[in-house]
């Protein structure tokens, strides 16, 4: 198991935040620009990111992906398809910490404008955390498929339980509730196949509505 | 009992890691606790190794043995817990601790698990351990103080065993839930835990700043069981960075400073314990003299009332004194109560008083709900203000942290009711200087009652550090000769070495220009040594008096706060009349000022709405739809209009302004509510009255509210595909009740066809569309 929490080099760029907010070169006044700056700063002071991942040997059956040497299985047509060429997979879990949820809740009370910007900061940041982990893995020499998360088509959300158990996510303060929603809310889990083949062959999403993207 | 003697005056040595060592004997996904039944010999062997290493206490392998985690394992809580304790006893250890770990769920308000649900889970574990022969309960590896409280209450209410509690911290010196060491300490001490400390977390060296807080302030024995540092990984195994020698060196130092209950957590082995035993055998620990503090806390923040400081209790959430709060509570408008809390916090309040005494309303129920709601947003400690002991107990039970109770008085009956509650849960207590004979006329008599309160508290083992005395300010219009008598009592009471509190606003009751009287009275009271004034933090003159006093009192060191505060004040604000532009630019404060000016110049509120608000919003909306503006722009203008609306609402009733009532909710099972909240604020700016039921709302609650508020339009939101069935169920149930309401739905995974297929009348792809739908629905009806 590998886990960590230092992301010194992850920063947020104003333009990225703007794009995610739906910016299409509209006129941005100074007040608005400084609001974005202030929200990025507030977010960076608040975020408390942590992650954990582990590599497992897998066996594919007709109906499920069995994790070798333990009684746990990932289910769903999508995950079977996703890992069809793989003998190993990476299970990862990352969270930005409950502080982000808490500030977001507060901002929704006091200023929805700020809340909307802060929310986007969180979305962009968690994506960067995941990309950071992937980059680390690539540096270790793994050839990988894309990230596939429970809740997407073909990978039922109930798989959160298995995923969080596999990586003992409670260690990073990440848990799921009775509806299999992750808590803290700004968290991601994903399964990545480790492939012997050229990764690019496996990069296209073939199972969900984003097919072809 | 030898155990207590060792705990209080000697030392106790726990074992080291259990779970991580046992994990090697089970495959991933199988709980190591099941080994208690399947392979007891493995568990007993590990316990024995620790006993041989010198552990006085071994911890039964019961950490995760709760009903939820064991679900589907084929084992009951009783079987795992009793086997676990039995195995531990077989090791020959002097004492056996029943280990209780976190539930694995996140409690409300950040999560969805209820406090009482957590209590019941813990209760089952405690009850299962009764009669098995455990010597103590060890509640450990807690990140959430609130969850720890549930476990402590479950342990104390269902067994007579001593209760130890340890929290786990991260490198930022807070728990995963944001709780710092002092807050944990203050709260756990209040709950009468027998030994308090830290486990797991980090290596002993990294815990120094946390342990120092405990050494400085903790009146109970301190327990410390760190990890052997942080785990490092290679491709096959987890290795811990701190060697046994380094570990022991650091731990021995803590022992010398008075941390007398030691042990280990992840990464430590019998070897660590054996070395630790040897190291501490010849050390004579220093005698600790913990600093006395008067402190109240929330779940993440502690306010220490220092001798040299002035601390503000905000008085605005008071159903007796404020009609707006009464109305809000009667109509379940908790958003209003929350906004009062946020405003007071921003204005500089340190603690918020909460009074929900209403005729015809179940005070305990309302107070409990308000306390929970406030704690979901505001991190200030709260002051539970009630004369009903039942309401006080129910509220303090669900409170996260150590609150203030307002109040007890010198009558026997009051003290008999309130002190046991304060002792059980831990609280600061406001003691009013009145008794069976009423409010005394002289300062000396008030002093006497204060002394009686302090002495009686002492007989309940409540320290005077936890008492705040209120010398009672009375309306000067009715009791003019009493105003100074109250103030004379303050320095007298302070000779008893307690802090004083005073409800300043009472003084001006029934008189004009109350703020002037209040601020003068406040100034004099502060000069007499008043520590905690209860005031309206939104009164500038009051807060400025306090800020000025902090300078004169030498509390605001180098006058920094004062200068920063007053250098920001804008010079005479010119009111711009172009309200439209201000809304388009999203200038909240200026919009509010301008609306105020327009009202003063007798422009009718409805004209402001029709001539400024609506056209400005329409312009913004159109620009947004054309892509000339984007979402934050839209929200900014909406907030500006909302600020204007609030000014108008203070001069006109909400119902007279309302275009119609809309109920909004995120459906059961879904906790993503930002979309719903965006829709809500936009609907509000168009003049709709919103009943917001929040997130994760069961169909039954929605139906009940549709009936109570006679709702014609319901807006449901869901973000996840997995919660669309809950949306469908909610719609079906609403239809089955034959309620004449229109239903619109929204959410990222929905579309028009999908919305129709689950029975909705409308699909709103964004908040602006929601407004169009609302306009259409209410136009039809009017």
Short mmCIF file of C-alpha atoms in Angstrom, two decimals, chain B residues 527-714:
data_model
loop_
_atom_site.label_atom_id
_atom_site.label_comp_id
_atom_site.label_asym_id
_atom_site.label_seq_id
_atom_site.Cartn_x
_atom_site.Cartn_y
_atom_site.Cartn_z
CA UNK B 527 -14.02 48.92 34.23
CA UNK B 528 -15.35 47.04 37.27
CA UNK B 529 -13.86 43.86 35.87
CA UNK B 530 -16.71 42.31 33.89
CA UNK B 531 -15.26 39.44 31.82
CA UNK B 532 -18.13 38.31 29.63
CA UNK B 533 -20.71 40.86 28.49
CA UNK B 534 -23.83 39.46 26.83
CA UNK B 535 -24.64 42.02 24.13
CA UNK B 536 -25.89 42.57 20.60
CA UNK B 537 -22.73 42.19 18.48
CA UNK B 538 -24.45 43.90 15.55
CA UNK B 539 -24.63 47.12 17.51
CA UNK B 540 -21.65 49.13 16.30
CA UNK B 541 -21.54 51.32 19.33
CA UNK B 542 -21.46 48.29 21.63
CA UNK B 543 -18.76 46.46 19.71
CA UNK B 544 -16.72 49.62 19.30
CA UNK B 545 -16.90 50.17 23.05
CA UNK B 546 -15.49 46.69 23.54
CA UNK B 547 -12.79 47.18 20.93
CA UNK B 548 -11.80 50.46 22.58
CA UNK B 549 -11.80 48.85 26.01
CA UNK B 550 -9.49 46.11 24.75
CA UNK B 551 -7.01 48.84 23.88
CA UNK B 552 -7.27 50.57 27.28
CA UNK B 553 -7.15 47.22 29.04
CA UNK B 554 -3.87 46.34 27.32
CA UNK B 555 -5.53 43.27 25.81
CA UNK B 556 -5.19 44.46 22.20
CA UNK B 557 -1.39 44.33 22.22
CA UNK B 558 0.21 47.25 20.36
CA UNK B 559 -3.31 48.37 19.44
CA UNK B 560 -3.11 46.31 16.26
CA UNK B 561 -6.70 45.04 16.15
CA UNK B 562 -8.11 48.48 16.81
CA UNK B 563 -6.08 50.14 14.08
CA UNK B 564 -6.79 47.42 11.54
CA UNK B 565 -10.47 47.56 12.34
CA UNK B 566 -10.89 51.29 12.03
CA UNK B 567 -8.55 51.94 9.14
CA UNK B 568 -10.92 49.95 6.91
CA UNK B 569 -13.98 52.07 7.57
CA UNK B 570 -15.00 53.80 4.35
CA UNK B 571 -15.41 57.54 4.58
CA UNK B 572 -18.99 58.78 4.13
CA UNK B 573 -20.49 56.51 1.56
CA UNK B 574 -22.19 58.19 -1.30
CA UNK B 575 -25.38 56.47 -2.24
CA UNK B 576 -25.59 55.71 -5.91
CA UNK B 577 -29.01 55.98 -7.34
CA UNK B 578 -28.39 53.76 -10.28
CA UNK B 579 -29.64 50.67 -8.57
CA UNK B 580 -29.80 48.72 -11.82
CA UNK B 581 -26.07 49.11 -12.39
CA UNK B 582 -25.25 48.21 -8.84
CA UNK B 583 -27.19 44.97 -9.22
CA UNK B 584 -25.51 44.19 -12.52
CA UNK B 585 -22.15 44.72 -10.86
CA UNK B 586 -23.19 42.60 -7.90
CA UNK B 587 -22.43 45.26 -5.29
CA UNK B 588 -24.20 43.76 -2.29
CA UNK B 589 -23.55 46.43 0.32
CA UNK B 590 -24.25 49.35 -1.98
CA UNK B 591 -27.49 47.77 -3.19
CA UNK B 592 -28.62 47.44 0.43
CA UNK B 593 -27.73 51.07 1.16
CA UNK B 594 -29.44 52.34 -1.95
CA UNK B 595 -32.60 50.39 -1.25
CA UNK B 596 -32.58 51.86 2.21
CA UNK B 597 -32.28 55.36 0.77
CA UNK B 598 -35.08 54.73 -1.68
CA UNK B 599 -37.31 53.53 1.13
CA UNK B 600 -36.47 56.61 3.20
CA UNK B 601 -37.42 58.78 0.25
CA UNK B 602 -40.74 56.94 0.35
CA UNK B 603 -40.46 54.88 -2.79
CA UNK B 604 -42.81 51.93 -2.37
CA UNK B 605 -41.15 48.55 -1.77
CA UNK B 606 -43.09 46.88 -4.57
CA UNK B 607 -41.99 49.61 -6.95
CA UNK B 608 -38.37 48.94 -6.09
CA UNK B 609 -38.90 45.29 -6.90
CA UNK B 610 -40.77 45.89 -10.12
CA UNK B 611 -38.70 48.80 -11.40
CA UNK B 612 -35.23 47.71 -10.36
CA UNK B 613 -34.89 44.16 -9.11
CA UNK B 614 -36.86 42.30 -11.75
CA UNK B 615 -35.58 44.22 -14.79
CA UNK B 616 -31.97 43.96 -13.57
CA UNK B 617 -32.33 40.24 -13.00
CA UNK B 618 -33.92 39.83 -16.40
CA UNK B 619 -30.98 41.59 -18.03
CA UNK B 620 -28.49 39.42 -16.14
CA UNK B 621 -30.48 36.29 -16.98
CA UNK B 622 -30.59 37.09 -20.67
CA UNK B 623 -26.89 37.88 -20.77
CA UNK B 624 -26.21 34.60 -19.00
CA UNK B 625 -28.28 32.66 -21.48
CA UNK B 626 -26.46 34.33 -24.37
CA UNK B 627 -23.15 33.37 -22.76
CA UNK B 628 -22.14 36.96 -22.12
CA UNK B 629 -22.08 36.34 -18.39
CA UNK B 630 -21.24 33.17 -16.57
CA UNK B 631 -22.54 31.52 -13.43
CA UNK B 632 -20.64 33.49 -10.76
CA UNK B 633 -21.79 36.75 -12.38
CA UNK B 634 -25.35 35.57 -12.15
CA UNK B 635 -24.93 34.56 -8.52
CA UNK B 636 -23.28 37.86 -7.69
CA UNK B 637 -26.24 39.85 -9.00
CA UNK B 638 -28.66 37.49 -7.30
CA UNK B 639 -26.90 38.03 -3.99
CA UNK B 640 -27.03 41.79 -4.48
CA UNK B 641 -30.79 41.62 -5.05
CA UNK B 642 -31.14 39.37 -2.03
CA UNK B 643 -29.38 41.97 0.11
CA UNK B 644 -31.85 44.53 -1.21
CA UNK B 645 -34.75 42.20 -0.46
CA UNK B 646 -33.62 41.84 3.11
CA UNK B 647 -33.84 45.59 3.58
CA UNK B 648 -37.32 45.62 2.08
CA UNK B 649 -38.39 42.70 4.25
CA UNK B 650 -37.53 44.66 7.37
CA UNK B 651 -40.21 47.17 6.38
CA UNK B 652 -42.79 44.76 5.00
CA UNK B 653 -44.02 41.30 5.90
CA UNK B 654 -42.65 38.38 3.93
CA UNK B 655 -46.09 37.18 2.91
CA UNK B 656 -47.00 40.57 1.42
CA UNK B 657 -43.90 40.34 -0.78
CA UNK B 658 -44.20 36.69 -1.68
CA UNK B 659 -45.10 35.69 -5.22
CA UNK B 660 -45.69 32.18 -3.97
CA UNK B 661 -44.25 29.47 -1.78
CA UNK B 662 -41.92 26.86 -3.25
CA UNK B 663 -40.59 23.85 -1.42
CA UNK B 664 -37.11 22.69 -2.42
CA UNK B 665 -35.24 19.56 -1.33
CA UNK B 666 -32.46 17.23 -2.37
CA UNK B 667 -33.98 13.76 -2.30
CA UNK B 668 -33.27 10.95 0.15
CA UNK B 669 -29.87 9.39 -0.25
CA UNK B 670 -28.32 12.37 -2.01
CA UNK B 671 -26.15 14.86 -0.21
CA UNK B 672 -25.05 17.02 -3.14
CA UNK B 673 -27.05 20.18 -2.70
CA UNK B 674 -25.14 23.05 -4.27
CA UNK B 675 -27.37 22.98 -7.38
CA UNK B 676 -30.47 23.18 -5.26
CA UNK B 677 -28.98 26.06 -3.30
CA UNK B 678 -28.21 27.98 -6.49
CA UNK B 679 -31.81 27.52 -7.62
CA UNK B 680 -33.03 28.58 -4.22
CA UNK B 681 -31.23 31.91 -4.14
CA UNK B 682 -32.36 32.79 -7.67
CA UNK B 683 -35.97 31.93 -6.90
CA UNK B 684 -35.76 34.09 -3.79
CA UNK B 685 -34.53 37.05 -5.76
CA UNK B 686 -37.58 36.79 -8.00
CA UNK B 687 -39.76 37.14 -4.93
CA UNK B 688 -40.61 33.53 -4.18
CA UNK B 689 -40.72 32.34 -0.62
CA UNK B 690 -38.62 29.19 -0.28
CA UNK B 691 -39.12 26.38 2.18
CA UNK B 692 -35.76 24.62 2.01
CA UNK B 693 -35.76 21.15 3.54
CA UNK B 694 -32.06 20.60 2.86
CA UNK B 695 -30.46 17.40 1.60
CA UNK B 696 -31.09 13.68 2.08
CA UNK B 697 -34.79 14.38 2.68
CA UNK B 698 -37.19 11.40 3.01
CA UNK B 699 -40.44 11.54 0.96
CA UNK B 700 -42.50 11.60 4.14
CA UNK B 701 -40.88 14.85 5.32
CA UNK B 702 -41.58 16.42 1.93
CA UNK B 703 -45.22 15.32 1.99
CA UNK B 704 -45.70 16.59 5.50
CA UNK B 705 -44.26 20.01 4.61
CA UNK B 706 -46.26 20.28 1.41
CA UNK B 707 -49.37 19.81 3.55
CA UNK B 708 -48.32 22.15 6.38
CA UNK B 709 -47.25 24.99 4.12
CA UNK B 710 -49.90 24.39 1.46
CA UNK B 711 -47.25 24.16 -1.25
CA UNK B 712 -48.15 24.51 -4.92
CA UNK B 713 -44.72 23.98 -6.43
CA UNK B 714 -42.10 21.47 -5.34
#
